[in-house]
Amino acid sequence: MKEALAELELAPLLPHEAIDAGAEEELFRRLAQAAAGEQLRQRWEAADGPAILQCARCQESLKPLGRRRKQLQSVCGPLPLERRVYYCQQCGEIQVPLDQRLGIEQGGMTPGLMRLVCRTALELPFQQSQQLLSDTLGFTPCSAREVERVAGRHGQLLEQSPQLSPVPQLGKARYCLAIDGTMIPGLPDAVEHRLRWHEVKLAVGFDPRKVRAPFYVAGREDAEHFGQRLWQQLQSHGLDHNGFQLILGDGAPWIWNLADLHLPGVPQLLDFYHAAEHLFATAELLWPAAQAKRWWQRRLAQLQQGELTNFFTVLQRLARAHPAIDADSGPARLLRYFRDNQDRLRYAWASKHHLPIGSGAVESGAGHLVQQRLKQSGMRWSDPGAQAILNLRTLHRNGEFEQYWENFAAAGF
Ligand SMILES: [Zn+2]
């Protein structure tokens, strides 16, 4: 660093001279980056002593091929590293112990840079990630495709290598669980070439006292696989049905099937705002605005106060009075909707126990966790591609991002 500065022969600043601080900062940072890169190169090469190795595949002794140079990409810029390369004459396997120890993969990116790439790509589209990385690092570390590849690789590792997944440190709390689905654009249909929307399923565990931070589980998959994912995550959190006070959802049957299967006995509650929407739609269909609103408010009051017998009596009478209306929001459908959920209407009980009656937590989660990154114009997601980014985003939002990179280093990938 000192030598590099001496070579620059910078004149000292005069007492009243204008200072282009931005340019000076950039200059000094680049010097520091280059100097640090050189230090890393020397340090890592010095750690690469000769070794007698066996082939990992066939146990044959490996033949040393000498040192080979590989251009790494690091947070300090390009880093030409000479590493000892070994070859198996039996099966053709090549081994580079230093690469393995450093966690360097085929593309030659260091874990420090992979971490930055993933951190950026979980927030921004790949092209923007690449541009932001280039602007902030002061050099172009990789292409946008490489950003996509690296983020996809680590998102997949999270999926496939349980030993890399951080074990979360959840404190003692009794959580509420809100579950919902939200749509993202999938790959176009191969035959019809039409845009297809796919559902991402999302669960948010939150502490109603707001002492503990919420946690998220997201899956681009069917209900059965999502149930397994959720269950595995809860197990790794040390949570079972005893850890939950309440499960909130809209009327979607898969949510309740999943709750019955994995969290039996936990009270279930139909999201109050979905219930209110259904009631309002029917009222609007039957009466002028003012009358509809009065009817609607009386029904909401009945629900909130736990007057369920009266509530159902009114709905039954209404369905009998309008048997001909078979619209989505007709009285008969409304009655069926509430009957299907009649054990999930305990709003008075929930309020008494200071529990939420709406699944706002999961709806805001759907917005900031899923849609903000995956539902931008022009995006088309394959299922594995979407899942990889969802994995990185939930990892980060669950506060486990740094732990993952420690696990990655320890696992020696
Ligand atoms: Zn071999």
Short mmCIF file of C-alpha atoms and ligand atoms in Angstrom, two decimals:
data_model
loop_
_atom_site.label_atom_id
_atom_site.label_comp_id
_atom_site.label_asym_id
_atom_site.label_seq_id
_atom_site.Cartn_x
_atom_site.Cartn_y
_atom_site.Cartn_z
CA MET A 1 0.00 0.00 0.00
CA LYS A 2 2.78 2.43 0.99
CA GLU A 3 4.78 1.51 -2.12
CA ALA A 4 1.74 1.99 -4.31
CA LEU A 5 1.18 5.43 -2.79
CA ALA A 6 4.82 6.38 -3.24
CA GLU A 7 4.59 5.43 -6.91
CA LEU A 8 1.65 7.77 -7.36
CA GLU A 9 3.75 10.76 -6.28
CA LEU A 10 0.71 12.69 -5.14
CA ALA A 11 1.52 16.27 -4.35
CA PRO A 12 0.40 17.32 -0.85
CA LEU A 13 -2.77 19.39 -0.80
CA LEU A 14 -2.17 23.12 -0.49
CA PRO A 15 -3.78 24.97 2.45
CA HIS A 16 -6.66 26.48 0.46
CA GLU A 17 -6.79 24.18 -2.52
CA ALA A 18 -10.19 22.75 -3.51
CA ILE A 19 -10.32 19.03 -2.76
CA ASP A 20 -12.13 16.58 -5.01
CA ALA A 21 -12.81 14.29 -2.08
CA GLY A 22 -14.92 11.83 -4.09
CA ALA A 23 -12.15 11.27 -6.60
CA GLU A 24 -9.54 10.91 -3.85
CA GLU A 25 -11.67 8.41 -1.94
CA GLU A 26 -12.15 6.35 -5.08
CA LEU A 27 -8.43 6.45 -5.89
CA PHE A 28 -7.38 5.40 -2.40
CA ARG A 29 -9.98 2.71 -2.24
CA ARG A 30 -8.75 1.17 -5.46
CA LEU A 31 -5.19 1.22 -4.19
CA ALA A 32 -6.30 -0.46 -1.00
CA GLN A 33 -8.31 -3.04 -2.95
CA ALA A 34 -5.36 -3.90 -5.16
CA ALA A 35 -2.98 -4.08 -2.21
CA ALA A 36 -5.39 -6.28 -0.22
CA GLY A 37 -5.89 -8.55 -3.22
CA GLU A 38 -2.12 -9.00 -3.50
CA GLN A 39 -1.87 -9.79 0.23
CA LEU A 40 -4.64 -12.37 -0.07
CA ARG A 41 -3.00 -13.97 -3.07
CA GLN A 42 0.33 -14.36 -1.25
CA ARG A 43 -1.31 -15.58 1.94
CA TRP A 44 -3.42 -18.18 0.21
CA GLU A 45 -0.64 -19.43 -2.05
CA ALA A 46 1.67 -19.81 0.98
CA ALA A 47 -0.96 -22.04 2.60
CA ASP A 48 -0.95 -24.41 -0.38
CA GLY A 49 1.81 -26.85 0.64
CA PRO A 50 2.58 -30.10 -1.19
CA ALA A 51 0.40 -32.99 -0.14
CA ILE A 52 0.00 -36.70 -0.79
CA LEU A 53 -3.61 -37.18 -1.78
CA GLN A 54 -5.96 -39.95 -2.70
CA CYS A 55 -8.64 -39.69 -5.31
CA ALA A 56 -11.96 -38.92 -3.71
CA ARG A 57 -13.70 -41.11 -6.26
CA CYS A 58 -11.53 -44.22 -6.64
CA GLN A 59 -8.99 -43.94 -3.77
CA GLU A 60 -6.06 -44.12 -6.21
CA SER A 61 -3.00 -41.94 -5.35
CA LEU A 62 -3.17 -38.61 -7.11
CA LYS A 63 -0.41 -37.36 -9.34
CA PRO A 64 0.71 -33.76 -8.71
CA LEU A 65 0.58 -31.67 -11.87
CA GLY A 66 2.32 -28.64 -10.36
CA ARG A 67 0.87 -25.19 -9.87
CA ARG A 68 -1.74 -23.76 -12.21
CA ARG A 69 -2.95 -20.22 -12.29
CA LYS A 70 -6.61 -19.38 -12.03
CA GLN A 71 -8.10 -15.92 -12.25
CA LEU A 72 -10.36 -15.52 -9.23
CA GLN A 73 -12.94 -12.80 -8.77
CA SER A 74 -12.94 -11.44 -5.24
CA VAL A 75 -14.26 -8.38 -3.40
CA CYS A 76 -10.74 -6.99 -3.91
CA GLY A 77 -10.97 -7.38 -7.67
CA PRO A 78 -9.38 -9.98 -9.95
CA LEU A 79 -6.94 -12.20 -8.12
CA PRO A 80 -4.58 -14.44 -10.13
CA LEU A 81 -4.02 -17.38 -7.82
CA GLU A 82 -1.55 -20.22 -8.37
CA ARG A 83 -2.79 -23.43 -6.86
CA ARG A 84 -1.47 -26.99 -6.78
CA VAL A 85 -3.41 -29.26 -9.11
CA TYR A 86 -3.61 -33.05 -8.77
CA TYR A 87 -4.73 -35.63 -11.27
CA CYS A 88 -6.03 -39.18 -10.96
CA GLN A 89 -4.56 -41.42 -13.67
CA GLN A 90 -7.13 -44.07 -12.88
CA CYS A 91 -10.36 -42.11 -13.36
CA GLY A 92 -9.31 -38.72 -14.68
CA GLU A 93 -10.51 -36.80 -11.63
CA ILE A 94 -8.85 -33.42 -11.06
CA GLN A 95 -8.46 -32.10 -7.54
CA VAL A 96 -7.42 -28.63 -6.41
CA PRO A 97 -7.19 -28.73 -2.61
CA LEU A 98 -6.71 -24.97 -2.23
CA ASP A 99 -9.88 -24.23 -4.21
CA GLN A 100 -11.76 -26.62 -1.96
CA ARG A 101 -10.35 -25.05 1.20
CA LEU A 102 -11.26 -21.58 -0.01
CA GLY A 103 -14.73 -22.55 -1.19
CA ILE A 104 -13.94 -21.57 -4.78
CA GLU A 105 -16.17 -23.13 -7.40
CA GLN A 106 -15.98 -23.58 -11.16
CA GLY A 107 -16.66 -19.93 -11.96
CA GLY A 108 -13.72 -18.79 -9.81
CA MET A 109 -15.67 -16.52 -7.52
CA THR A 110 -14.57 -16.19 -3.90
CA PRO A 111 -17.11 -16.76 -1.10
CA GLY A 112 -16.80 -13.11 -0.07
CA LEU A 113 -17.92 -12.02 -3.50
CA MET A 114 -20.59 -14.74 -3.73
CA ARG A 115 -22.01 -13.42 -0.47
CA LEU A 116 -22.24 -9.90 -1.93
CA VAL A 117 -23.74 -11.20 -5.15
CA CYS A 118 -26.43 -13.14 -3.26
CA ARG A 119 -27.09 -10.21 -0.94
CA THR A 120 -27.71 -7.95 -3.93
CA ALA A 121 -29.61 -10.48 -6.04
CA LEU A 122 -32.08 -11.25 -3.27
CA GLU A 123 -33.12 -7.58 -3.38
CA LEU A 124 -32.83 -6.66 -7.06
CA PRO A 125 -33.26 -8.12 -10.54
CA PHE A 126 -30.06 -9.75 -11.83
CA GLN A 127 -29.19 -7.00 -14.31
CA GLN A 128 -29.61 -4.28 -11.69
CA SER A 129 -27.70 -6.36 -9.17
CA GLN A 130 -24.77 -6.58 -11.53
CA GLN A 131 -24.81 -2.84 -12.17
CA LEU A 132 -25.10 -1.96 -8.50
CA LEU A 133 -22.25 -4.31 -7.61
CA SER A 134 -20.05 -2.79 -10.31
CA ASP A 135 -20.82 0.74 -9.13
CA THR A 136 -20.23 0.07 -5.46
CA LEU A 137 -17.20 -2.20 -5.80
CA GLY A 138 -15.52 0.07 -8.34
CA PHE A 139 -14.95 -2.76 -10.84
CA THR A 140 -17.14 -5.22 -12.73
CA PRO A 141 -17.05 -8.44 -10.73
CA CYS A 142 -19.16 -10.55 -13.09
CA SER A 143 -21.93 -10.58 -15.67
CA ALA A 144 -25.66 -10.45 -14.94
CA ARG A 145 -25.92 -14.10 -15.98
CA GLU A 146 -23.24 -14.95 -13.47
CA VAL A 147 -25.22 -13.11 -10.77
CA GLU A 148 -28.21 -15.25 -11.68
CA ARG A 149 -26.14 -18.43 -11.68
CA VAL A 150 -24.50 -17.75 -8.30
CA ALA A 151 -27.75 -16.68 -6.61
CA GLY A 152 -29.49 -19.74 -8.09
CA ARG A 153 -26.69 -22.01 -6.89
CA HIS A 154 -26.86 -20.81 -3.28
CA GLY A 155 -30.64 -20.71 -3.27
CA GLN A 156 -30.51 -24.35 -4.38
CA LEU A 157 -27.85 -25.28 -1.85
CA LEU A 158 -30.21 -24.05 0.84
CA GLU A 159 -32.79 -26.39 -0.61
CA GLN A 160 -30.57 -29.43 -0.95
CA SER A 161 -28.07 -29.22 1.88
CA PRO A 162 -29.78 -29.11 5.25
CA GLN A 163 -26.39 -28.86 6.96
CA LEU A 164 -26.00 -25.37 5.46
CA SER A 165 -29.32 -24.11 6.76
CA PRO A 166 -28.85 -22.05 9.89
CA VAL A 167 -30.44 -23.35 13.06
CA PRO A 168 -32.52 -20.39 14.12
CA GLN A 169 -32.35 -19.14 17.66
CA LEU A 170 -35.97 -18.51 18.43
CA GLY A 171 -36.65 -17.52 21.98
CA LYS A 172 -39.58 -18.82 23.96
CA ALA A 173 -42.72 -17.30 22.56
CA ARG A 174 -46.07 -18.61 21.49
CA TYR A 175 -46.51 -17.67 17.91
CA CYS A 176 -49.40 -17.01 15.62
CA LEU A 177 -49.10 -18.47 12.13
CA ALA A 178 -50.65 -16.77 9.12
CA ILE A 179 -50.72 -18.65 5.81
CA ASP A 180 -51.61 -17.34 2.37
CA GLY A 181 -50.90 -17.66 -1.33
CA THR A 182 -49.74 -14.97 -3.74
CA MET A 183 -49.28 -15.09 -7.50
CA ILE A 184 -46.08 -14.57 -9.50
CA PRO A 185 -45.55 -14.74 -13.28
CA GLY A 186 -44.26 -18.15 -14.37
CA LEU A 187 -42.67 -19.29 -17.61
CA PRO A 188 -45.04 -18.99 -20.59
CA ASP A 189 -47.05 -22.02 -21.56
CA ALA A 190 -45.06 -23.91 -24.23
CA VAL A 191 -48.12 -24.62 -26.36
CA GLU A 192 -50.27 -21.54 -25.98
CA HIS A 193 -47.41 -19.07 -25.36
CA ARG A 194 -49.51 -17.37 -22.75
CA LEU A 195 -48.21 -15.94 -19.51
CA ARG A 196 -48.98 -18.27 -16.64
CA TRP A 197 -49.36 -17.25 -13.05
CA HIS A 198 -48.13 -19.51 -10.32
CA GLU A 199 -48.89 -19.45 -6.65
CA VAL A 200 -46.20 -18.87 -4.05
CA LYS A 201 -47.31 -20.14 -0.67
CA LEU A 202 -46.21 -18.17 2.31
CA ALA A 203 -46.37 -18.67 6.07
CA VAL A 204 -45.48 -16.00 8.57
CA GLY A 205 -44.92 -16.89 12.19
CA PHE A 206 -45.28 -13.88 14.45
CA ASP A 207 -45.32 -13.13 18.14
CA PRO A 208 -48.60 -11.33 18.93
CA ARG A 209 -46.80 -9.45 21.74
CA LYS A 210 -44.26 -8.29 19.13
CA VAL A 211 -41.33 -9.20 21.37
CA ARG A 212 -39.87 -11.74 18.95
CA ALA A 213 -39.18 -11.01 15.31
CA PRO A 214 -41.41 -12.75 12.76
CA PHE A 215 -40.14 -15.61 10.62
CA TYR A 216 -41.06 -16.57 7.06
CA VAL A 217 -41.41 -19.76 5.04
CA ALA A 218 -42.09 -19.47 1.29
CA GLY A 219 -42.49 -22.12 -1.40
CA ARG A 220 -43.27 -22.15 -5.09
CA GLU A 221 -44.89 -25.58 -4.99
CA ASP A 222 -48.07 -27.49 -4.28
CA ALA A 223 -49.70 -27.57 -0.87
CA GLU A 224 -48.29 -30.97 0.06
CA HIS A 225 -44.67 -29.97 -0.55
CA PHE A 226 -45.21 -26.63 1.09
CA GLY A 227 -46.61 -28.44 4.13
CA GLN A 228 -43.42 -30.51 4.31
CA ARG A 229 -41.24 -27.43 3.92
CA LEU A 230 -43.15 -25.64 6.66
CA TRP A 231 -43.00 -28.63 8.95
CA GLN A 232 -39.24 -29.03 8.46
CA GLN A 233 -38.66 -25.34 9.18
CA LEU A 234 -40.81 -25.45 12.29
CA GLN A 235 -38.93 -28.51 13.49
CA SER A 236 -35.60 -26.79 12.98
CA HIS A 237 -37.03 -23.90 15.00
CA GLY A 238 -37.93 -26.39 17.71
CA LEU A 239 -41.61 -25.58 17.18
CA ASP A 240 -44.56 -27.93 17.07
CA HIS A 241 -48.26 -27.40 17.70
CA ASN A 242 -47.49 -26.40 21.28
CA GLY A 243 -45.58 -23.39 19.99
CA PHE A 244 -48.64 -21.85 18.36
CA GLN A 245 -51.68 -20.11 19.74
CA LEU A 246 -53.50 -19.51 16.50
CA ILE A 247 -53.47 -20.15 12.75
CA LEU A 248 -54.94 -17.52 10.47
CA GLY A 249 -55.94 -17.98 6.85
CA ASP A 250 -58.45 -16.96 4.23
CA GLY A 251 -60.98 -19.56 3.14
CA ALA A 252 -58.58 -21.61 0.95
CA PRO A 253 -59.03 -25.30 1.89
CA TRP A 254 -55.32 -26.20 1.42
CA ILE A 255 -54.43 -23.92 4.33
CA TRP A 256 -56.73 -25.73 6.74
CA ASN A 257 -55.78 -29.18 5.46
CA LEU A 258 -52.16 -28.32 6.07
CA ALA A 259 -52.93 -26.91 9.52
CA ASP A 260 -54.91 -30.03 10.48
CA LEU A 261 -52.11 -32.29 9.30
CA HIS A 262 -49.06 -30.56 10.76
CA LEU A 263 -50.41 -28.48 13.62
CA PRO A 264 -53.39 -30.41 14.97
CA GLY A 265 -55.29 -28.86 17.83
CA VAL A 266 -54.09 -25.30 17.23
CA PRO A 267 -57.14 -22.98 17.07
CA GLN A 268 -57.90 -21.80 13.52
CA LEU A 269 -59.32 -18.45 12.61
CA LEU A 270 -60.77 -17.23 9.32
CA ASP A 271 -59.16 -13.91 8.48
CA PHE A 272 -61.69 -11.32 9.62
CA TYR A 273 -61.14 -9.06 6.62
CA HIS A 274 -61.80 -11.86 4.16
CA ALA A 275 -64.97 -12.69 6.08
CA ALA A 276 -65.98 -9.01 5.96
CA GLU A 277 -65.32 -8.83 2.21
CA HIS A 278 -67.56 -11.81 1.55
CA LEU A 279 -70.37 -10.32 3.61
CA PHE A 280 -70.05 -6.97 1.91
CA ALA A 281 -70.12 -8.45 -1.59
CA THR A 282 -73.44 -10.16 -0.84
CA ALA A 283 -74.95 -7.08 0.79
CA GLU A 284 -73.93 -5.00 -2.20
CA LEU A 285 -75.59 -7.48 -4.52
CA LEU A 286 -78.92 -7.34 -2.68
CA TRP A 287 -79.49 -3.78 -1.49
CA PRO A 288 -78.76 -0.11 -2.15
CA ALA A 289 -75.54 1.20 -0.63
CA ALA A 290 -76.82 2.64 2.67
CA GLN A 291 -78.96 -0.37 3.48
CA ALA A 292 -76.20 -2.78 2.48
CA LYS A 293 -73.75 -1.03 4.74
CA ARG A 294 -76.11 -1.17 7.77
CA TRP A 295 -76.72 -4.88 7.25
CA TRP A 296 -73.01 -5.50 6.80
CA GLN A 297 -72.05 -3.64 9.98
CA ARG A 298 -74.59 -5.57 12.03
CA ARG A 299 -73.14 -8.87 10.78
CA LEU A 300 -69.59 -7.77 11.61
CA ALA A 301 -70.71 -6.79 15.09
CA GLN A 302 -72.30 -10.22 15.56
CA LEU A 303 -69.09 -11.92 14.50
CA GLN A 304 -66.94 -9.78 16.75
CA GLN A 305 -69.19 -10.30 19.75
CA GLY A 306 -69.45 -14.02 19.21
CA GLU A 307 -73.21 -14.05 18.49
CA LEU A 308 -72.76 -16.86 16.00
CA THR A 309 -76.19 -18.46 16.40
CA ASN A 310 -77.90 -15.21 15.47
CA PHE A 311 -75.39 -14.66 12.71
CA PHE A 312 -76.13 -18.01 11.08
CA THR A 313 -79.89 -17.56 11.54
CA VAL A 314 -79.73 -14.35 9.51
CA LEU A 315 -77.61 -15.97 6.80
CA GLN A 316 -79.93 -18.98 6.54
CA ARG A 317 -83.00 -16.78 6.29
CA LEU A 318 -81.31 -14.74 3.58
CA ALA A 319 -80.37 -17.83 1.59
CA ARG A 320 -83.95 -19.12 1.78
CA ALA A 321 -85.31 -15.76 0.69
CA HIS A 322 -83.10 -15.63 -2.44
CA PRO A 323 -82.81 -19.24 -3.66
CA ALA A 324 -82.51 -18.19 -7.31
CA ILE A 325 -79.31 -16.15 -6.97
CA ASP A 326 -76.37 -18.40 -7.74
CA ALA A 327 -73.74 -15.68 -8.21
CA ASP A 328 -70.34 -16.01 -6.51
CA SER A 329 -71.49 -13.57 -3.88
CA GLY A 330 -75.08 -14.84 -3.67
CA PRO A 331 -76.60 -15.62 -0.25
CA ALA A 332 -76.42 -19.41 -0.72
CA ARG A 333 -72.68 -19.30 -1.45
CA LEU A 334 -72.17 -16.93 1.45
CA LEU A 335 -73.88 -19.32 3.82
CA ARG A 336 -71.77 -22.20 2.53
CA TYR A 337 -68.56 -20.19 2.95
CA PHE A 338 -69.31 -19.47 6.60
CA ARG A 339 -70.56 -23.00 7.29
CA ASP A 340 -67.32 -24.39 5.87
CA ASN A 341 -65.50 -22.17 8.32
CA GLN A 342 -67.93 -22.21 11.23
CA ASP A 343 -65.31 -23.41 13.73
CA ARG A 344 -62.99 -20.63 12.64
CA LEU A 345 -65.10 -17.65 13.64
CA ARG A 346 -64.03 -17.27 17.25
CA TYR A 347 -63.19 -13.58 16.99
CA ALA A 348 -64.54 -12.75 20.45
CA TRP A 349 -62.29 -15.41 21.98
CA ALA A 350 -59.27 -14.15 20.02
CA SER A 351 -59.84 -10.54 21.01
CA LYS A 352 -60.24 -11.51 24.63
CA HIS A 353 -56.84 -13.21 24.50
CA HIS A 354 -55.24 -10.27 22.67
CA LEU A 355 -54.72 -12.33 19.54
CA PRO A 356 -55.02 -10.89 16.04
CA ILE A 357 -58.19 -11.54 14.04
CA GLY A 358 -56.73 -10.58 10.66
CA SER A 359 -53.90 -12.13 8.66
CA GLY A 360 -52.36 -8.76 7.84
CA ALA A 361 -48.92 -10.13 8.72
CA VAL A 362 -48.97 -12.60 5.86
CA GLU A 363 -50.47 -10.15 3.40
CA SER A 364 -47.78 -7.59 4.07
CA GLY A 365 -45.28 -10.46 3.92
CA ALA A 366 -46.59 -11.44 0.50
CA GLY A 367 -45.94 -7.88 -0.63
CA HIS A 368 -42.50 -7.23 0.73
CA LEU A 369 -41.12 -10.75 0.72
CA VAL A 370 -42.50 -12.15 -2.53
CA GLN A 371 -44.00 -9.59 -4.86
CA GLN A 372 -41.45 -6.83 -4.47
CA ARG A 373 -38.75 -9.06 -5.93
CA LEU A 374 -40.61 -11.65 -8.00
CA LYS A 375 -43.53 -9.76 -9.48
CA GLN A 376 -41.85 -7.05 -11.52
CA SER A 377 -42.77 -6.30 -15.08
CA GLY A 378 -41.19 -8.59 -17.66
CA MET A 379 -40.18 -11.23 -15.12
CA ARG A 380 -40.83 -14.91 -15.84
CA TRP A 381 -39.88 -17.41 -13.19
CA SER A 382 -39.17 -21.09 -13.48
CA ASP A 383 -40.16 -22.96 -10.33
CA PRO A 384 -36.58 -23.69 -9.23
CA GLY A 385 -35.49 -20.14 -10.13
CA ALA A 386 -38.28 -18.63 -8.04
CA GLN A 387 -37.60 -21.02 -5.17
CA ALA A 388 -33.89 -20.14 -5.12
CA ILE A 389 -34.62 -16.42 -4.72
CA LEU A 390 -37.37 -17.13 -2.19
CA ASN A 391 -34.87 -19.18 -0.19
CA LEU A 392 -32.34 -16.34 -0.17
CA ARG A 393 -34.98 -13.77 0.74
CA THR A 394 -36.49 -15.76 3.61
CA LEU A 395 -32.95 -16.59 4.80
CA HIS A 396 -32.14 -12.91 4.95
CA ARG A 397 -35.45 -11.75 6.42
CA ASN A 398 -35.22 -14.46 9.06
CA GLY A 399 -31.88 -12.95 10.14
CA GLU A 400 -29.90 -16.03 9.11
CA PHE A 401 -27.96 -14.76 6.11
CA GLU A 402 -24.58 -14.41 7.87
CA GLN A 403 -24.97 -17.74 9.61
CA TYR A 404 -25.39 -19.38 6.21
CA TRP A 405 -22.01 -18.12 5.00
CA GLU A 406 -20.34 -19.35 8.16
CA ASN A 407 -21.91 -22.75 7.58
CA PHE A 408 -20.85 -22.63 3.93
CA ALA A 409 -17.22 -21.97 4.94
CA ALA A 410 -17.31 -24.72 7.57
CA ALA A 411 -18.85 -27.27 5.20
CA GLY A 412 -15.91 -26.98 2.78
CA PHE A 413 -17.90 -26.95 -0.44
ZN ZN B 1 -9.78 -41.56 -9.37
#
